Amino acid sequence: MDAEKTDKILIAEDDASISRLIAYKFEKEDYIIKVIEEGDKVLAEIKADSYDALVLDLMLPVLDGMQVLKRIREAEIKLPVLVLSAKSQEEDILKALNAGADEYVTKPFRPDELLLRLKKMLAN
Amino acid sequence: MLRYLYYLSGGLILFILTIVLIIIIYHLLYKRRNKIFEQKKEKWEAVLFQYLNNDLSLEKTASVMNDSYLYLYDFLKPYLKNLKGDNFEKLRQLVQKNKMIDFFLLKLKKGNREEKIKAAAFLGKVREKRALPLLKEYLNSEDKSLMTASIWAIADIGEQELFFPVLKTVLNENSFTFEALTEILIRFGEESCYQIKEFLEINYRAENNLTEILEVPEYQSLSLFFDIFGYFRFIPGVEVMVPTLEADFNEEVLIHIFKALVKIEYPIDKDLSPFLNHKSWVVRSQAARYLAEIKESNYLSDLKKLLSDQNWWVRYYSALAIFELGKKDLLIEIIKNKEPGYEMGRYILDQAGDLKVGEADSG
């Protein structure tokens, strides 16, 4: 079996319609998916279970995505993080990349592109 | 008297019971609507995902998603907002095929108030140009909600010909914040920058009167225009910003010019000393910030002086500019000699994680 196909992905996204669409797309590629809607639960979930990548929305309730990202990196967790956000200004993208994001995709987005970026990130 | 009280309490009880009954009915209707929506959503979602993934044809998808258009719009809203490219085009083809666009075009014309508002929002999201004549008409509607929905819809469609009519409407509406105004106008895309530039050039030649045309004070429209230039990093816009950059011009406009120049990162041929010594601390700080961005070293003595400015942000951007100019040694010298503003110098080097700070302190 292809090692890539058992990768487990955590999706932190508060819009259920969008997270279900992403999950559908990723599951079609045989990824194992878990969805979380609130930022404060992401770190605990990553520590509790082993994931291969995180797809992170920046506008999460309770604790925003930037804070989540900073806490992940402060805890020295080397999980690949793909930020998916409506914030499309160059400074927002640079801020997230400086805070430790590996990839950045802006909304509106193309699910095919998201999948490709995820694959590229996992391959690296 | 007793009888009067008896009737009064009876009436009051009846009134309360009626209110409770209305609340219960509304609650039940709401629950019923939600239940119907959830059932439809489940059915539609499975079909839509297959369609977007090219696993189901347009015809089959449209045959499943061809009823309850008002519910269907609520269902499609997050996808219309968050998807782009071929996925957005597929959504557009779907709402054309299932006659949803025709339905909402009719509602925009003949629906009740709520239906018109919903139709405007939907037709804007799917960028349906046939809606434009009516949307333009509703810009003058007495109904503020319909007018607002039409403004957003025209902006979503990005119709350049309606940029100035929308601009005039939003500038004269008190209900929009500056951020909302900018967001609306940004939706017209970078193309609108060329329209603004041309409009300002005509204005500078005194062939039109900006205040008369837009019916708002000049500083308001100029601030907004320059913000849009900054957002799109519109380099040709620098040409029309520079003539306005005079120290005695409106402070708000000057601040917006510098903020735009910082984003555009474009050097200008102009003496910036008057702005570094401006009476407004915001202008001083933004001018210093601009120098940090373009790495212009002709103002080093001004920047050094500003390290002891009374405002924190002016001191901060001045020290940052000195640092960005590659003059770390100058900052270290200031710290060593405890010259005015040395604390900010230390702060900037500390933020940059520069090891020489310790060296400077021990010196």
Tab-separated table of C-alpha atoms in Angstrom:
chain	number	residue	atom	x	y	z
A	1	MET	CA	0.000	0.000	0.000
A	2	ASP	CA	1.165	3.499	-0.793
A	3	ALA	CA	2.458	5.088	2.409
A	4	GLU	CA	0.872	8.407	1.411
A	5	LYS	CA	-2.590	6.906	1.483
A	6	THR	CA	-2.652	6.301	5.221
A	7	ASP	CA	-1.753	9.858	6.149
A	8	LYS	CA	-3.943	11.299	8.845
A	9	ILE	CA	-4.992	14.917	8.435
A	10	LEU	CA	-6.513	17.231	11.013
A	11	ILE	CA	-8.740	19.970	9.589
A	12	ALA	CA	-9.362	22.987	11.833
A	13	GLU	CA	-12.180	24.881	10.107
A	14	ASP	CA	-15.304	26.389	11.646
A	15	ASP	CA	-17.419	26.453	8.481
A	16	ALA	CA	-18.891	22.944	8.442
A	17	SER	CA	-19.868	23.160	4.753
A	18	ILE	CA	-16.279	23.855	3.766
A	19	SER	CA	-14.676	21.325	6.110
A	20	ARG	CA	-17.035	18.604	4.803
A	21	LEU	CA	-16.129	19.478	1.202
A	22	ILE	CA	-12.404	19.307	2.003
A	23	ALA	CA	-12.894	16.066	3.920
A	24	TYR	CA	-14.784	14.594	0.946
A	25	LYS	CA	-11.960	15.555	-1.401
A	26	PHE	CA	-9.216	14.223	0.886
A	27	GLU	CA	-11.049	10.999	1.750
A	28	LYS	CA	-11.378	10.292	-1.961
A	29	GLU	CA	-7.569	10.148	-1.898
A	30	ASP	CA	-7.730	7.787	1.083
A	31	TYR	CA	-6.520	10.225	3.680
A	32	ILE	CA	-7.918	9.771	7.185
A	33	ILE	CA	-9.649	12.953	8.268
A	34	LYS	CA	-10.678	14.504	11.550
A	35	VAL	CA	-12.374	17.903	11.752
A	36	ILE	CA	-12.224	20.351	14.650
A	37	GLU	CA	-14.196	23.605	14.700
A	38	GLU	CA	-12.639	25.485	17.636
A	39	GLY	CA	-9.067	26.725	17.865
A	40	ASP	CA	-8.503	25.940	21.522
A	41	LYS	CA	-8.986	22.198	20.893
A	42	VAL	CA	-6.384	21.862	18.138
A	43	LEU	CA	-3.267	21.654	20.308
A	44	ALA	CA	-4.810	19.066	22.649
A	45	GLU	CA	-5.924	16.988	19.648
A	46	ILE	CA	-2.453	17.065	18.095
A	47	LYS	CA	-0.911	15.963	21.384
A	48	ALA	CA	-3.530	13.263	21.944
A	49	ASP	CA	-3.315	11.679	18.510
A	50	SER	CA	-0.694	11.412	15.840
A	51	TYR	CA	-1.323	13.452	12.680
A	52	ASP	CA	0.679	13.885	9.508
A	53	ALA	CA	-0.561	17.380	8.683
A	54	LEU	CA	-2.866	20.154	9.825
A	55	VAL	CA	-5.097	22.273	7.580
A	56	LEU	CA	-5.684	25.393	9.618
A	57	ASP	CA	-8.208	28.193	9.128
A	58	LEU	CA	-7.072	31.487	10.682
A	59	MET	CA	-10.505	32.739	11.713
A	60	LEU	CA	-11.335	30.087	14.288
A	61	PRO	CA	-13.582	30.718	17.272
A	62	VAL	CA	-12.270	30.706	20.885
A	63	LEU	CA	-8.581	30.788	19.815
A	64	ASP	CA	-7.652	32.164	16.386
A	65	GLY	CA	-5.508	30.223	13.938
A	66	MET	CA	-2.426	32.441	14.311
A	67	GLN	CA	-2.384	31.783	18.052
A	68	VAL	CA	-2.852	28.074	17.431
A	69	LEU	CA	0.081	28.101	15.001
A	70	LYS	CA	2.313	29.992	17.426
A	71	ARG	CA	1.477	27.563	20.256
A	72	ILE	CA	2.204	24.569	18.038
A	73	ARG	CA	5.626	25.961	17.157
A	74	GLU	CA	6.339	27.072	20.740
A	75	ALA	CA	5.650	23.493	21.805
A	76	GLU	CA	8.238	22.477	19.179
A	77	ILE	CA	5.765	20.246	17.362
A	78	LYS	CA	7.089	19.680	13.859
A	79	LEU	CA	3.715	18.986	12.253
A	80	PRO	CA	3.367	20.354	8.693
A	81	VAL	CA	0.765	23.131	8.717
A	82	LEU	CA	-1.168	24.358	5.692
A	83	VAL	CA	-3.010	27.595	6.402
A	84	LEU	CA	-6.308	28.075	4.570
A	85	SER	CA	-7.558	31.598	5.077
A	86	ALA	CA	-9.660	34.411	3.660
A	87	LYS	CA	-6.872	36.798	4.691
A	88	SER	CA	-5.204	37.366	1.355
A	89	GLN	CA	-2.957	40.377	1.924
A	90	GLU	CA	0.776	39.810	1.497
A	91	GLU	CA	1.469	40.829	5.098
A	92	ASP	CA	-1.018	38.221	6.405
A	93	ILE	CA	0.654	35.507	4.357
A	94	LEU	CA	4.144	36.547	5.484
A	95	LYS	CA	2.994	36.705	9.098
A	96	ALA	CA	1.695	33.140	8.957
A	97	LEU	CA	4.777	31.823	7.149
A	98	ASN	CA	7.018	33.578	9.688
A	99	ALA	CA	5.004	32.025	12.504
A	100	GLY	CA	5.793	28.581	11.126
A	101	ALA	CA	3.210	27.748	8.462
A	102	ASP	CA	4.533	25.501	5.701
A	103	GLU	CA	1.945	26.402	3.056
A	104	TYR	CA	-0.647	29.128	2.623
A	105	VAL	CA	-3.786	28.908	0.474
A	106	THR	CA	-6.178	31.853	0.269
A	107	LYS	CA	-9.981	31.650	0.191
A	108	PRO	CA	-11.742	31.551	-2.201
A	109	PHE	CA	-9.820	28.425	-3.133
A	110	ARG	CA	-9.827	25.429	-5.473
A	111	PRO	CA	-10.070	22.079	-3.656
A	112	ASP	CA	-7.785	20.526	-6.313
A	113	GLU	CA	-5.085	23.075	-5.559
A	114	LEU	CA	-5.503	22.520	-1.827
A	115	LEU	CA	-5.016	18.802	-2.345
A	116	LEU	CA	-1.909	19.348	-4.477
A	117	ARG	CA	-0.381	21.686	-1.900
A	118	LEU	CA	-1.112	19.152	0.839
A	119	LYS	CA	0.562	16.382	-1.135
A	120	LYS	CA	3.578	18.581	-1.852
A	121	MET	CA	3.830	19.515	1.823
A	122	LEU	CA	3.634	15.887	2.919
A	123	ALA	CA	6.235	14.858	0.347
A	124	ASN	CA	8.642	17.425	1.771
B	1	MET	CA	-63.270	49.687	40.828
B	2	LEU	CA	-62.981	45.967	41.565
B	3	ARG	CA	-64.699	45.116	38.305
B	4	TYR	CA	-62.301	47.440	36.470
B	5	LEU	CA	-59.304	45.632	37.984
B	6	TYR	CA	-60.906	42.299	37.099
B	7	TYR	CA	-61.216	43.260	33.423
B	8	LEU	CA	-57.736	44.729	33.389
B	9	SER	CA	-56.098	41.579	34.796
B	10	GLY	CA	-58.170	39.412	32.415
B	11	GLY	CA	-56.994	41.504	29.470
B	12	LEU	CA	-53.411	41.339	30.647
B	13	ILE	CA	-53.516	37.540	30.979
B	14	LEU	CA	-55.043	37.284	27.494
B	15	PHE	CA	-52.333	39.538	26.113
B	16	ILE	CA	-49.543	37.463	27.724
B	17	LEU	CA	-51.115	34.207	26.483
B	18	THR	CA	-51.291	35.625	22.939
B	19	ILE	CA	-47.608	36.640	23.066
B	20	VAL	CA	-46.619	33.192	24.387
B	21	LEU	CA	-48.689	31.555	21.639
B	22	ILE	CA	-47.022	33.679	18.943
B	23	ILE	CA	-43.574	32.796	20.307
B	24	ILE	CA	-44.454	29.077	20.325
B	25	ILE	CA	-45.772	29.240	16.750
B	26	TYR	CA	-42.646	31.081	15.551
B	27	HIS	CA	-40.420	28.624	17.370
B	28	LEU	CA	-42.234	25.649	15.803
B	29	LEU	CA	-42.061	27.229	12.347
B	30	TYR	CA	-38.373	27.912	12.825
B	31	LYS	CA	-37.736	24.324	13.933
B	32	ARG	CA	-39.769	22.988	11.016
B	33	ARG	CA	-37.846	25.173	8.571
B	34	ASN	CA	-34.546	24.021	10.008
B	35	LYS	CA	-35.630	20.388	9.833
B	36	ILE	CA	-36.633	20.746	6.174
B	37	PHE	CA	-33.378	22.576	5.435
B	38	GLU	CA	-31.250	19.919	7.139
B	39	GLN	CA	-33.020	17.142	5.203
B	40	LYS	CA	-32.536	18.930	1.896
B	41	LYS	CA	-28.968	19.864	2.763
B	42	GLU	CA	-28.041	16.237	3.355
B	43	LYS	CA	-29.461	15.232	-0.025
B	44	TRP	CA	-27.956	18.211	-1.888
B	45	GLU	CA	-24.532	17.984	-0.268
B	46	ALA	CA	-23.885	14.427	-1.445
B	47	VAL	CA	-24.863	15.392	-4.998
B	48	LEU	CA	-22.937	18.662	-5.048
B	49	PHE	CA	-19.679	17.105	-3.835
B	50	GLN	CA	-19.875	14.430	-6.536
B	51	TYR	CA	-20.600	17.103	-9.128
B	52	LEU	CA	-17.685	19.311	-8.071
B	53	ASN	CA	-15.423	16.279	-8.126
B	54	ASN	CA	-16.523	15.503	-11.719
B	55	ASP	CA	-18.238	12.289	-10.573
B	56	LEU	CA	-21.744	13.453	-11.565
B	57	SER	CA	-22.964	15.270	-14.675
B	58	LEU	CA	-24.371	18.785	-14.702
B	59	GLU	CA	-27.736	17.496	-15.949
B	60	LYS	CA	-28.121	14.924	-13.160
B	61	THR	CA	-27.020	17.391	-10.493
B	62	ALA	CA	-29.422	20.046	-11.754
B	63	SER	CA	-32.286	17.544	-11.781
B	64	VAL	CA	-31.766	16.863	-8.043
B	65	MET	CA	-31.126	20.469	-7.057
B	66	ASN	CA	-34.017	22.136	-8.782
B	67	ASP	CA	-36.538	23.026	-6.097
B	68	SER	CA	-36.919	25.207	-3.004
B	69	TYR	CA	-34.613	27.870	-4.413
B	70	LEU	CA	-34.688	30.006	-1.276
B	71	TYR	CA	-33.380	27.057	0.761
B	72	LEU	CA	-31.006	26.155	-2.037
B	73	TYR	CA	-29.442	29.609	-1.926
B	74	ASP	CA	-28.761	29.224	1.810
B	75	PHE	CA	-27.167	25.890	1.063
B	76	LEU	CA	-24.986	27.159	-1.785
B	77	LYS	CA	-23.897	30.394	-0.069
B	78	PRO	CA	-20.702	29.055	1.621
B	79	TYR	CA	-19.582	27.384	-1.608
B	80	LEU	CA	-20.211	30.485	-3.717
B	81	LYS	CA	-18.211	32.493	-1.209
B	82	ASN	CA	-15.283	30.118	-0.728
B	83	LEU	CA	-14.691	28.453	-4.098
B	84	LYS	CA	-13.001	29.919	-7.152
B	85	GLY	CA	-11.812	29.008	-10.627
B	86	ASP	CA	-13.330	25.972	-12.287
B	87	ASN	CA	-15.274	25.094	-9.124
B	88	PHE	CA	-16.974	28.486	-9.084
B	89	GLU	CA	-17.713	28.151	-12.802
B	90	LYS	CA	-19.310	24.768	-12.152
B	91	LEU	CA	-21.540	26.355	-9.512
B	92	ARG	CA	-22.524	29.062	-12.001
B	93	GLN	CA	-23.369	26.486	-14.650
B	94	LEU	CA	-25.447	24.600	-12.108
B	95	VAL	CA	-27.564	27.592	-11.045
B	96	GLN	CA	-28.097	28.448	-14.697
B	97	LYS	CA	-29.100	24.936	-15.636
B	98	ASN	CA	-31.523	24.477	-12.735
B	99	LYS	CA	-33.189	27.848	-13.538
B	100	MET	CA	-32.231	29.316	-10.163
B	101	ILE	CA	-30.868	32.464	-11.809
B	102	ASP	CA	-34.145	33.005	-13.692
B	103	PHE	CA	-36.074	32.510	-10.452
B	104	PHE	CA	-34.042	35.136	-8.604
B	105	LEU	CA	-34.089	37.582	-11.541
B	106	LEU	CA	-37.870	37.437	-11.306
B	107	LYS	CA	-37.773	37.846	-7.504
B	108	LEU	CA	-35.454	40.843	-7.871
B	109	LYS	CA	-38.077	42.476	-10.053
B	110	LYS	CA	-41.354	41.354	-8.528
B	111	GLY	CA	-40.623	39.740	-5.165
B	112	ASN	CA	-41.450	41.168	-1.751
B	113	ARG	CA	-38.823	43.161	0.158
B	114	GLU	CA	-37.055	40.131	1.690
B	115	GLU	CA	-37.082	38.259	-1.606
B	116	LYS	CA	-35.599	41.242	-3.450
B	117	ILE	CA	-32.783	41.529	-0.891
B	118	LYS	CA	-32.029	37.811	-1.084
B	119	ALA	CA	-32.186	37.908	-4.895
B	120	ALA	CA	-29.739	40.840	-5.017
B	121	ALA	CA	-27.283	38.994	-2.770
B	122	PHE	CA	-27.546	35.767	-4.775
B	123	LEU	CA	-27.261	37.409	-8.197
B	124	GLY	CA	-24.233	39.355	-6.983
B	125	LYS	CA	-22.561	36.185	-5.711
B	126	VAL	CA	-23.052	34.408	-9.055
B	127	ARG	CA	-21.990	37.590	-10.932
B	128	GLU	CA	-25.126	37.706	-13.034
B	129	LYS	CA	-24.841	40.785	-15.260
B	130	ARG	CA	-28.516	40.660	-16.284
B	131	ALA	CA	-29.337	41.851	-12.765
B	132	LEU	CA	-27.383	45.109	-13.190
B	133	PRO	CA	-30.148	47.423	-14.521
B	134	LEU	CA	-32.382	46.659	-11.539
B	135	LEU	CA	-29.514	46.740	-9.063
B	136	LYS	CA	-28.550	50.167	-10.400
B	137	GLU	CA	-32.129	51.341	-9.933
B	138	TYR	CA	-32.149	50.060	-6.328
B	139	LEU	CA	-29.094	52.201	-5.507
B	140	ASN	CA	-31.655	54.980	-5.069
B	141	SER	CA	-34.114	52.853	-3.092
B	142	GLU	CA	-35.697	54.316	0.037
B	143	ASP	CA	-35.256	50.886	1.586
B	144	LYS	CA	-31.723	50.987	3.045
B	145	SER	CA	-31.389	47.203	3.263
B	146	LEU	CA	-32.262	46.761	-0.401
B	147	MET	CA	-29.911	49.594	-1.339
B	148	THR	CA	-27.077	48.033	0.690
B	149	ALA	CA	-27.692	44.577	-0.803
B	150	SER	CA	-27.599	46.135	-4.291
B	151	ILE	CA	-24.306	47.937	-3.549
B	152	TRP	CA	-22.630	44.692	-2.460
B	153	ALA	CA	-24.128	42.825	-5.435
B	154	ILE	CA	-22.829	45.360	-7.989
B	155	ALA	CA	-19.419	45.245	-6.292
B	156	ASP	CA	-19.431	41.420	-6.404
B	157	ILE	CA	-20.277	41.511	-10.109
B	158	GLY	CA	-17.460	44.064	-10.476
B	159	GLU	CA	-19.217	46.178	-13.095
B	160	GLN	CA	-16.713	48.976	-13.814
B	161	GLU	CA	-19.321	51.286	-15.366
B	162	LEU	CA	-21.133	51.408	-12.026
B	163	PHE	CA	-18.019	52.076	-9.944
B	164	PHE	CA	-18.634	55.826	-9.598
B	165	PRO	CA	-22.412	55.577	-9.037
B	166	VAL	CA	-21.700	53.064	-6.235
B	167	LEU	CA	-18.866	55.225	-4.905
B	168	LYS	CA	-21.130	58.261	-4.715
B	169	THR	CA	-23.871	56.265	-2.963
B	170	VAL	CA	-21.578	54.733	-0.349
B	171	LEU	CA	-19.733	57.990	0.348
B	172	ASN	CA	-23.030	59.719	1.049
B	173	GLU	CA	-24.374	56.959	3.298
B	174	ASN	CA	-23.502	57.418	6.952
B	175	SER	CA	-24.094	53.769	7.798
B	176	PHE	CA	-20.835	52.563	6.185
B	177	THR	CA	-17.585	52.564	8.119
B	178	PHE	CA	-14.363	53.486	6.297
B	179	GLU	CA	-13.353	49.796	6.335
B	180	ALA	CA	-16.681	48.738	4.804
B	181	LEU	CA	-16.329	51.409	2.096
B	182	THR	CA	-12.876	50.134	1.232
B	183	GLU	CA	-14.046	46.510	1.193
B	184	ILE	CA	-16.924	47.322	-1.156
B	185	LEU	CA	-14.707	49.224	-3.582
B	186	ILE	CA	-11.948	46.616	-3.494
B	187	ARG	CA	-14.421	44.072	-4.851
B	188	PHE	CA	-14.426	45.993	-8.133
B	189	GLY	CA	-10.864	44.782	-8.567
B	190	GLU	CA	-7.640	46.459	-9.675
B	191	GLU	CA	-9.316	47.727	-12.857
B	192	SER	CA	-11.073	50.366	-10.760
B	193	CYS	CA	-7.656	51.895	-9.920
B	194	TYR	CA	-7.289	53.032	-13.539
B	195	GLN	CA	-10.706	54.709	-13.365
B	196	ILE	CA	-9.747	56.483	-10.138
B	197	LYS	CA	-6.402	57.589	-11.579
B	198	GLU	CA	-8.054	59.023	-14.693
B	199	PHE	CA	-10.701	60.735	-12.558
B	200	LEU	CA	-8.021	62.362	-10.373
B	201	GLU	CA	-5.942	63.456	-13.357
B	202	ILE	CA	-8.983	65.224	-14.793
B	203	ASN	CA	-9.549	66.724	-11.360
B	204	TYR	CA	-5.993	68.020	-11.134
B	205	ARG	CA	-6.434	69.684	-14.522
B	206	ALA	CA	-9.484	71.364	-12.958
B	207	GLU	CA	-11.735	69.839	-15.616
B	208	ASN	CA	-13.992	68.327	-13.010
B	209	ASN	CA	-14.773	69.058	-9.399
B	210	LEU	CA	-14.341	66.094	-7.127
B	211	THR	CA	-16.329	67.602	-4.252
B	212	GLU	CA	-19.229	68.542	-6.496
B	213	ILE	CA	-19.363	65.181	-8.255
B	214	LEU	CA	-19.098	62.984	-5.178
B	215	GLU	CA	-20.841	65.414	-2.794
B	216	VAL	CA	-18.434	64.756	0.075
B	217	PRO	CA	-15.393	66.658	1.375
B	218	GLU	CA	-12.309	66.118	-0.801
B	219	TYR	CA	-10.246	64.519	1.990
B	220	GLN	CA	-12.769	61.671	2.370
B	221	SER	CA	-12.694	60.564	-1.250
B	222	LEU	CA	-8.932	61.046	-1.603
B	223	SER	CA	-8.231	58.967	1.529
B	224	LEU	CA	-10.409	56.205	0.160
B	225	PHE	CA	-8.820	56.319	-3.315
B	226	PHE	CA	-5.290	56.141	-1.944
B	227	ASP	CA	-6.255	53.254	0.337
B	228	ILE	CA	-7.447	51.347	-2.719
B	229	PHE	CA	-4.188	52.126	-4.552
B	230	GLY	CA	-2.300	50.747	-1.557
B	231	TYR	CA	-4.420	47.610	-1.380
B	232	PHE	CA	-3.729	46.749	-5.022
B	233	ARG	CA	-0.115	47.978	-4.830
B	234	PHE	CA	-1.019	50.111	-7.820
B	235	ILE	CA	2.267	51.665	-8.948
B	236	PRO	CA	0.730	54.027	-11.602
B	237	GLY	CA	-1.251	55.533	-8.686
B	238	VAL	CA	1.975	57.024	-7.289
B	239	GLU	CA	1.838	59.609	-10.106
B	240	VAL	CA	-1.386	61.070	-8.734
B	241	MET	CA	-0.465	60.711	-5.073
B	242	VAL	CA	2.777	62.678	-5.266
B	243	PRO	CA	1.225	66.051	-6.328
B	244	THR	CA	-1.031	65.823	-3.264
B	245	LEU	CA	1.898	65.146	-0.957
B	246	GLU	CA	2.341	68.646	0.460
B	247	ALA	CA	3.002	69.188	4.165
B	248	ASP	CA	0.126	71.651	4.554
B	249	PHE	CA	-2.410	69.324	2.898
B	250	ASN	CA	-5.100	67.553	4.933
B	251	GLU	CA	-3.415	65.279	7.522
B	252	GLU	CA	-5.739	62.351	6.950
B	253	VAL	CA	-4.930	62.333	3.245
B	254	LEU	CA	-1.185	62.515	3.962
B	255	ILE	CA	-1.466	59.532	6.311
B	256	HIS	CA	-3.306	57.501	3.669
B	257	ILE	CA	-0.719	58.446	1.030
B	258	PHE	CA	2.150	57.224	3.213
B	259	LYS	CA	0.282	54.036	4.130
B	260	ALA	CA	-0.284	53.362	0.424
B	261	LEU	CA	3.358	54.156	-0.424
B	262	VAL	CA	4.512	51.726	2.283
B	263	LYS	CA	2.454	48.965	0.640
B	264	ILE	CA	3.485	49.883	-2.900
B	265	GLU	CA	7.144	50.132	-1.754
B	266	TYR	CA	7.877	52.664	-4.473
B	267	PRO	CA	10.494	55.425	-4.058
B	268	ILE	CA	9.337	58.967	-4.852
B	269	ASP	CA	11.289	62.023	-5.922
B	270	LYS	CA	10.240	64.427	-3.192
B	271	ASP	CA	11.799	66.055	-0.135
B	272	LEU	CA	10.373	64.140	2.826
B	273	SER	CA	11.873	66.298	5.599
B	274	PRO	CA	8.679	68.392	6.002
B	275	PHE	CA	6.787	65.180	6.764
B	276	LEU	CA	9.373	63.883	9.206
B	277	ASN	CA	8.990	67.200	11.017
B	278	HIS	CA	5.210	67.456	10.575
B	279	LYS	CA	3.050	68.636	13.476
B	280	SER	CA	1.015	65.396	13.352
B	281	TRP	CA	2.789	62.446	14.987
B	282	VAL	CA	0.915	60.027	12.675
B	283	VAL	CA	2.350	61.749	9.608
B	284	ARG	CA	5.841	61.737	11.181
B	285	SER	CA	5.618	58.052	12.052
B	286	GLN	CA	4.252	57.004	8.654
B	287	ALA	CA	6.921	59.013	6.833
B	288	ALA	CA	9.603	57.245	8.907
B	289	ARG	CA	7.918	53.915	8.238
B	290	TYR	CA	8.007	54.653	4.507
B	291	LEU	CA	11.740	55.374	4.695
B	292	ALA	CA	12.221	52.028	6.459
B	293	GLU	CA	10.339	50.328	3.635
B	294	ILE	CA	12.173	51.895	0.701
B	295	LYS	CA	15.521	51.980	2.541
B	296	GLU	CA	16.193	55.641	1.739
B	297	SER	CA	19.323	56.839	3.526
B	298	ASN	CA	19.190	60.583	2.765
B	299	TYR	CA	17.303	61.362	5.972
B	300	LEU	CA	19.537	59.735	8.542
B	301	SER	CA	20.000	62.905	10.599
B	302	ASP	CA	16.206	63.513	10.679
B	303	LEU	CA	15.633	59.924	11.766
B	304	LYS	CA	18.287	60.177	14.485
B	305	LYS	CA	16.582	63.308	15.812
B	306	LEU	CA	13.206	61.538	15.797
B	307	LEU	CA	14.553	58.817	18.103
B	308	SER	CA	13.763	61.200	20.965
B	309	ASP	CA	10.329	62.227	19.614
B	310	GLN	CA	7.613	62.427	22.262
B	311	ASN	CA	5.543	59.787	20.471
B	312	TRP	CA	6.407	56.086	20.837
B	313	TRP	CA	5.422	55.175	17.258
B	314	VAL	CA	7.584	57.942	15.765
B	315	ARG	CA	10.541	56.727	17.833
B	316	TYR	CA	9.784	53.125	16.869
B	317	TYR	CA	9.587	53.659	13.083
B	318	SER	CA	12.606	55.970	13.131
B	319	ALA	CA	14.745	53.360	14.898
B	320	LEU	CA	13.346	50.705	12.576
B	321	ALA	CA	14.241	52.823	9.537
B	322	ILE	CA	17.818	53.291	10.812
B	323	PHE	CA	18.036	49.530	11.347
B	324	GLU	CA	16.547	48.725	7.916
B	325	LEU	CA	19.035	51.111	6.295
B	326	GLY	CA	21.725	48.784	7.563
B	327	LYS	CA	22.953	51.342	10.103
B	328	LYS	CA	23.040	48.965	13.058
B	329	ASP	CA	26.368	50.391	14.115
B	330	LEU	CA	24.813	53.827	14.480
B	331	LEU	CA	22.140	52.381	16.805
B	332	ILE	CA	24.829	50.587	18.825
B	333	GLU	CA	26.780	53.831	19.087
B	334	ILE	CA	23.657	55.662	20.336
B	335	ILE	CA	23.047	52.931	22.930
B	336	LYS	CA	26.667	52.927	24.089
B	337	ASN	CA	26.692	56.704	24.538
B	338	LYS	CA	23.187	56.698	26.017
B	339	GLU	CA	22.215	59.385	23.510
B	340	PRO	CA	18.558	60.525	23.324
B	341	GLY	CA	16.392	57.675	22.080
B	342	TYR	CA	18.892	54.938	22.976
B	343	GLU	CA	16.100	52.877	24.652
B	344	MET	CA	14.263	52.565	21.337
B	345	GLY	CA	17.495	51.637	19.609
B	346	ARG	CA	17.960	48.839	22.118
B	347	TYR	CA	14.312	47.777	21.700
B	348	ILE	CA	14.673	47.460	17.909
B	349	LEU	CA	17.945	45.520	18.111
B	350	ASP	CA	16.411	43.318	20.788
B	351	GLN	CA	13.369	42.642	18.567
B	352	ALA	CA	15.662	41.766	15.690
B	353	GLY	CA	17.496	39.334	17.981
B	354	ASP	CA	20.755	41.151	17.345
B	355	LEU	CA	23.573	39.806	19.505
B	356	LYS	CA	25.423	43.100	19.503
B	357	VAL	CA	22.919	44.557	21.990
B	358	GLY	CA	24.741	42.946	24.881
B	359	GLU	CA	27.975	44.259	23.438
B	360	ALA	CA	26.522	47.751	23.293
B	361	ASP	CA	25.196	47.606	26.852
B	362	SER	CA	28.458	46.380	28.275
B	363	GLY	CA	30.205	49.169	26.385
